[in-house]
CSV table of C-alpha atoms in Angstrom, one decimal:
chain,number,residue,atom,x,y,z
A,1,MET,CA,119.8,102.2,90.6
A,2,ALA,CA,116.9,100.0,91.6
A,3,LYS,CA,118.9,98.8,94.6
A,4,THR,CA,119.6,102.3,95.8
A,5,ARG,CA,116.0,103.3,95.3
A,6,ARG,CA,114.9,100.3,97.4
A,7,LYS,CA,117.3,101.3,100.2
A,8,THR,CA,116.0,104.9,100.3
A,9,ARG,CA,112.5,103.6,100.4
A,10,LYS,CA,113.3,101.4,103.4
A,11,LYS,CA,115.0,104.2,105.2
A,12,THR,CA,112.0,106.4,104.8
A,13,ARG,CA,109.7,103.6,106.1
A,14,LYS,CA,111.9,103.2,109.2
A,15,ARG,CA,112.0,106.9,109.8
A,16,ARG,CA,108.2,107.1,109.6
A,17,ILE,CA,107.9,104.4,112.2
A,18,ARG,CA,110.4,106.1,114.4
A,19,ASN,CA,108.5,109.4,114.2
A,20,ARG,CA,105.3,107.5,115.1
A,21,LYS,CA,107.0,106.0,118.2
A,22,THR,CA,108.3,109.4,119.3
A,23,LEU,CA,104.8,110.9,118.9
A,24,TRP,CA,103.3,108.1,121.0
A,25,TRP,CA,106.0,108.4,123.6
A,26,ASN,CA,105.4,112.2,123.9
A,27,LEU,CA,101.7,111.6,124.3
A,28,THR,CA,102.3,109.0,127.0
A,29,GLU,CA,104.7,111.3,128.8
A,30,SER,CA,102.3,114.2,128.7
A,31,ARG,CA,99.6,112.0,130.2
A,32,ILE,CA,101.8,110.8,133.0
A,33,GLU,CA,102.9,114.4,133.8
A,34,SER,CA,99.3,115.5,134.0
């Protein structure tokens, strides 16, 4: 169980970083478009 819990935690962490990157990219794209 501990192992599974760890995996889920890691996945969430990675997802968070991915979302952050997407947000950053969207911001940059909007700036370039403007």
